Coordinates of C-alpha atoms and ligand atoms in Angstrom, one line a residue:
M1 CA 126.1 88.6 112.9
K2 CA 123.9 85.7 113.6
I3 CA 122.3 86.4 110.0
K4 CA 123.4 84.2 107.3
A5 CA 120.6 84.5 105.0
C6 CA 117.9 86.8 103.7
L7 CA 114.6 85.3 102.6
F8 CA 112.6 87.8 100.7
D9 CA 108.3 87.8 100.5
L10 CA 107.7 88.9 96.5
D11 CA 104.3 90.9 96.6
G12 CA 104.5 94.0 98.7
V13 CA 108.4 93.3 99.3
V14 CA 110.5 93.2 96.0
V15 CA 107.4 94.4 93.3
D16 CA 103.9 95.9 94.2
T17 CA 102.0 93.6 92.6
A18 CA 99.1 93.8 95.2
R19 CA 97.4 96.0 92.8
Y20 CA 97.1 93.6 89.9
H21 CA 95.7 91.1 92.1
Y22 CA 93.5 94.1 93.2
M23 CA 92.1 94.8 90.0
A24 CA 91.6 90.9 89.2
W25 CA 89.5 90.6 92.1
K26 CA 87.5 93.7 91.7
K27 CA 86.4 92.3 88.0
I28 CA 85.6 88.8 89.8
A29 CA 83.2 90.8 92.0
S30 CA 81.9 93.0 89.7
D31 CA 80.7 89.9 87.4
L32 CA 79.3 88.8 90.5
S33 CA 77.4 91.7 90.7
F34 CA 78.8 93.3 94.3
D35 CA 81.8 95.9 95.2
F36 CA 85.1 94.8 96.4
S37 CA 87.3 97.9 98.2
E38 CA 90.8 98.6 98.6
H39 CA 90.1 98.3 102.1
D40 CA 89.2 94.6 101.9
N41 CA 91.5 94.1 99.5
E42 CA 94.4 94.1 102.7
R43 CA 92.8 91.3 103.8
L44 CA 93.8 89.1 100.8
K45 CA 97.7 90.0 101.1
G46 CA 100.1 87.2 101.3
I47 CA 97.7 84.5 101.4
S48 CA 96.8 81.6 98.5
R49 CA 94.6 82.3 95.8
M50 CA 91.8 79.7 97.2
E51 CA 91.9 81.3 100.5
S52 CA 91.8 84.6 98.9
L53 CA 88.6 83.6 96.9
D54 CA 86.8 82.2 100.2
I55 CA 87.7 85.3 101.7
L56 CA 85.9 87.5 98.6
L57 CA 83.1 85.3 98.6
E58 CA 82.2 85.9 101.9
I59 CA 82.6 89.6 101.3
G60 CA 80.3 89.3 98.6
K61 CA 77.7 86.8 100.7
I62 CA 78.2 84.6 97.6
K63 CA 77.9 80.4 98.2
V64 CA 79.2 78.4 94.9
D65 CA 80.1 74.9 94.3
L66 CA 83.5 73.7 94.3
H67 CA 83.4 73.6 90.3
T68 CA 82.0 77.1 90.0
K69 CA 85.0 78.1 92.6
E70 CA 87.7 76.4 90.2
E71 CA 86.5 78.5 87.4
L72 CA 86.5 81.6 89.3
A73 CA 89.9 81.4 90.4
A74 CA 91.1 80.4 86.8
T75 CA 89.3 83.5 85.5
K76 CA 91.0 85.7 88.2
N77 CA 94.2 84.1 87.5
S78 CA 94.2 84.8 83.7
L79 CA 93.3 88.3 84.4
Y80 CA 96.3 88.6 86.6
I81 CA 98.9 86.9 84.1
S82 CA 97.4 89.3 81.5
Y83 CA 98.5 92.6 83.7
I84 CA 101.8 90.9 84.7
Q85 CA 103.2 90.1 80.9
K86 CA 103.0 93.9 81.1
M87 CA 105.6 94.3 84.2
T88 CA 109.3 95.8 83.3
P89 CA 112.4 95.8 86.0
D90 CA 111.2 99.6 86.6
E91 CA 108.5 98.5 88.9
I92 CA 111.0 96.7 91.3
L93 CA 110.6 98.4 94.1
P94 CA 113.3 101.5 95.6
G95 CA 116.5 100.2 97.3
V96 CA 115.8 96.0 96.1
I97 CA 118.4 95.6 93.6
R98 CA 120.8 97.6 95.6
F99 CA 120.3 95.9 98.6
L100 CA 120.3 92.5 97.0
D101 CA 123.8 93.6 96.1
E102 CA 124.8 94.6 99.2
L103 CA 124.3 91.5 100.9
H104 CA 126.1 89.3 98.2
N105 CA 129.0 91.4 98.8
G106 CA 128.7 90.7 102.4
G107 CA 128.6 86.7 101.7
I108 CA 124.7 86.6 102.9
L109 CA 122.8 84.0 101.0
V110 CA 119.4 85.4 99.4
A111 CA 116.1 83.3 99.0
L112 CA 112.4 84.5 97.7
G113 CA 109.6 82.7 99.6
S114 CA 106.3 83.6 98.0
A115 CA 102.9 82.5 98.1
S116 CA 102.5 83.1 94.5
K117 CA 102.4 80.5 91.8
N118 CA 102.8 83.1 89.1
A119 CA 106.3 84.1 91.0
M120 CA 108.9 82.6 88.5
S121 CA 107.2 84.4 85.5
I122 CA 107.1 87.9 87.7
L123 CA 110.8 87.5 88.8
D124 CA 111.5 86.9 84.5
K125 CA 109.6 89.9 83.9
I126 CA 111.5 92.3 86.2
N127 CA 114.7 90.5 85.2
I128 CA 115.6 89.8 88.9
A129 CA 115.7 85.9 89.3
Q130 CA 119.5 85.8 89.1
K131 CA 119.5 87.5 92.2
F132 CA 118.3 84.6 94.2
D133 CA 120.0 81.8 95.3
A134 CA 117.0 79.7 96.0
V135 CA 113.3 80.8 94.7
I136 CA 110.2 79.0 96.5
D137 CA 107.0 79.9 95.1
G138 CA 103.3 78.5 95.2
N139 CA 104.0 75.9 93.3
K140 CA 106.5 74.1 95.8
V141 CA 104.3 74.3 99.0
S142 CA 101.2 72.5 100.3
K143 CA 100.5 74.5 103.1
A144 CA 99.9 78.3 103.2
K145 CA 101.3 81.1 104.7
P146 CA 101.2 81.6 108.4
N147 CA 102.5 78.1 108.0
P148 CA 106.1 77.9 107.9
E149 CA 106.5 75.6 104.7
V150 CA 107.9 78.2 102.3
F151 CA 110.6 79.5 104.4
L152 CA 111.8 76.3 105.8
K153 CA 112.1 75.1 102.2
G154 CA 114.0 78.4 101.3
A155 CA 116.2 77.7 104.4
A156 CA 116.7 74.2 103.8
E157 CA 117.6 74.5 100.0
L158 CA 120.0 77.2 101.1
G159 CA 121.6 75.2 103.7
I160 CA 120.8 77.4 106.8
E161 CA 119.5 77.1 110.0
P162 CA 116.0 78.6 110.4
N163 CA 117.4 80.6 113.7
D164 CA 120.1 82.1 111.1
C165 CA 117.7 83.4 108.6
L166 CA 115.9 86.8 108.4
V167 CA 112.7 87.5 107.0
F168 CA 111.6 90.4 105.0
E169 CA 107.5 90.5 104.6
D170 CA 104.8 92.9 104.2
A171 CA 101.6 90.6 105.2
Q172 CA 100.6 89.8 108.5
A173 CA 100.5 86.2 107.5
G174 CA 103.8 86.0 106.3
I175 CA 105.5 87.3 109.7
D176 CA 103.4 85.0 111.5
A177 CA 104.6 82.2 109.1
A178 CA 108.6 83.3 109.7
R179 CA 107.9 83.9 113.7
N180 CA 106.4 80.2 113.3
G181 CA 109.4 78.8 111.6
G182 CA 111.7 80.4 114.3
M183 CA 112.9 83.1 112.2
H184 CA 114.1 86.9 112.7
I185 CA 111.4 89.2 111.0
I186 CA 111.4 92.8 109.6
G187 CA 108.1 94.3 108.3
I188 CA 107.7 96.2 105.4
G189 CA 104.9 98.7 106.0
Q190 CA 103.2 100.6 108.7
P191 CA 104.1 98.9 112.5
E192 CA 100.2 99.5 113.1
N193 CA 99.6 96.6 110.6
L194 CA 102.5 94.6 111.5
K195 CA 102.4 92.7 114.8
N196 CA 105.2 90.5 116.1
A197 CA 108.5 91.5 113.6
D198 CA 111.8 92.3 115.0
F199 CA 111.8 95.7 113.5
V200 CA 109.3 97.3 110.9
I201 CA 110.9 99.4 108.0
P202 CA 108.7 101.5 105.0
G203 CA 111.0 100.1 102.6
F204 CA 114.6 99.2 101.1
E205 CA 115.5 103.0 100.0
T206 CA 117.4 103.7 103.6
M207 CA 118.2 99.9 104.4
R208 CA 122.0 98.9 104.6
L209 CA 123.7 96.0 105.7
D210 CA 125.6 98.0 108.4
Q211 CA 122.0 98.6 109.6
L212 CA 121.4 94.8 109.9
I213 CA 124.5 93.7 111.6
S214 CA 124.0 96.5 114.3
W215 CA 120.5 95.0 114.6
Y216 CA 121.3 91.4 114.9
S217 CA 124.9 91.3 116.5
Ligands
B16_301 P1 99.3 83.4 93.2 P2 103.5 86.9 98.1 C1 101.3 86.3 97.6 O1 102.2 87.2 97.2 C2 99.8 87.5 97.2 O2 100.3 88.4 98.2 C3 98.8 87.0 97.6 O3 97.4 88.0 97.4 C4 98.5 86.2 96.5 O4 97.0 85.5 96.8 C5 99.2 84.7 96.6 O5 100.5 85.5 96.6 C6 99.0 83.9 95.8 O6 99.3 84.4 94.0 O7 97.1 83.5 92.6 O8 99.9 84.2 91.8 O9 99.3 82.1 93.4 O10 103.0 88.2 99.0 O11 103.6 85.7 99.1 O12 104.5 87.2 97.3
MG302 MG1 103.5 89.8 100.6

């Protein structure tokens, strides 16, 4: 098989933290007196905190100075941290642990590639950090997805060529990042929302190493 390493996005792939991001951004919008819908929240998936805030303010048609933006981002993050503090391993998405174990047993290296600066505390809360051979998060990169930096750093830390890596992503920005990095890509979600992936699967419940081997041989 061509694949020697698998790189996993966090939010939407390993856990569903998108709803916590949404709750926090909705509170910020409400404090600024506008509504923020779940539909609009789709635009925030996979992109950085400050870019998310820019989109939120654009939706609310609100202009603020840089200092206020930094305060809003800090408030959103405090709210988000208060939600993720309560997370438990039960929130790991179905099939993820079994599939990670199958990859390890099959000699495939595994890394996390997340835009989130809170990724390490989430991994600790859900007790899964030890399953990853490398963790690249929002603190280790300076260029947000769709720039491939997060995945290229993951590949480099594992010592694997990008062309031998497979990325699992739920956001278009992440799929574009993996493609820009010259990696193979499986989308997690609905095919109509995820363009340019090699394959799209609904989740890991039915995903098996044998399937990867047959797709990438
Ligand atoms: P933070 P991922 C991303 O995580 C989220 O999808 C995105 O909604 C969020 O804005 C971004 O992390 C930054 O998160 O504010 O915690 O640094 O999908 O790349 O795992
Ligand atoms: Mg994601």
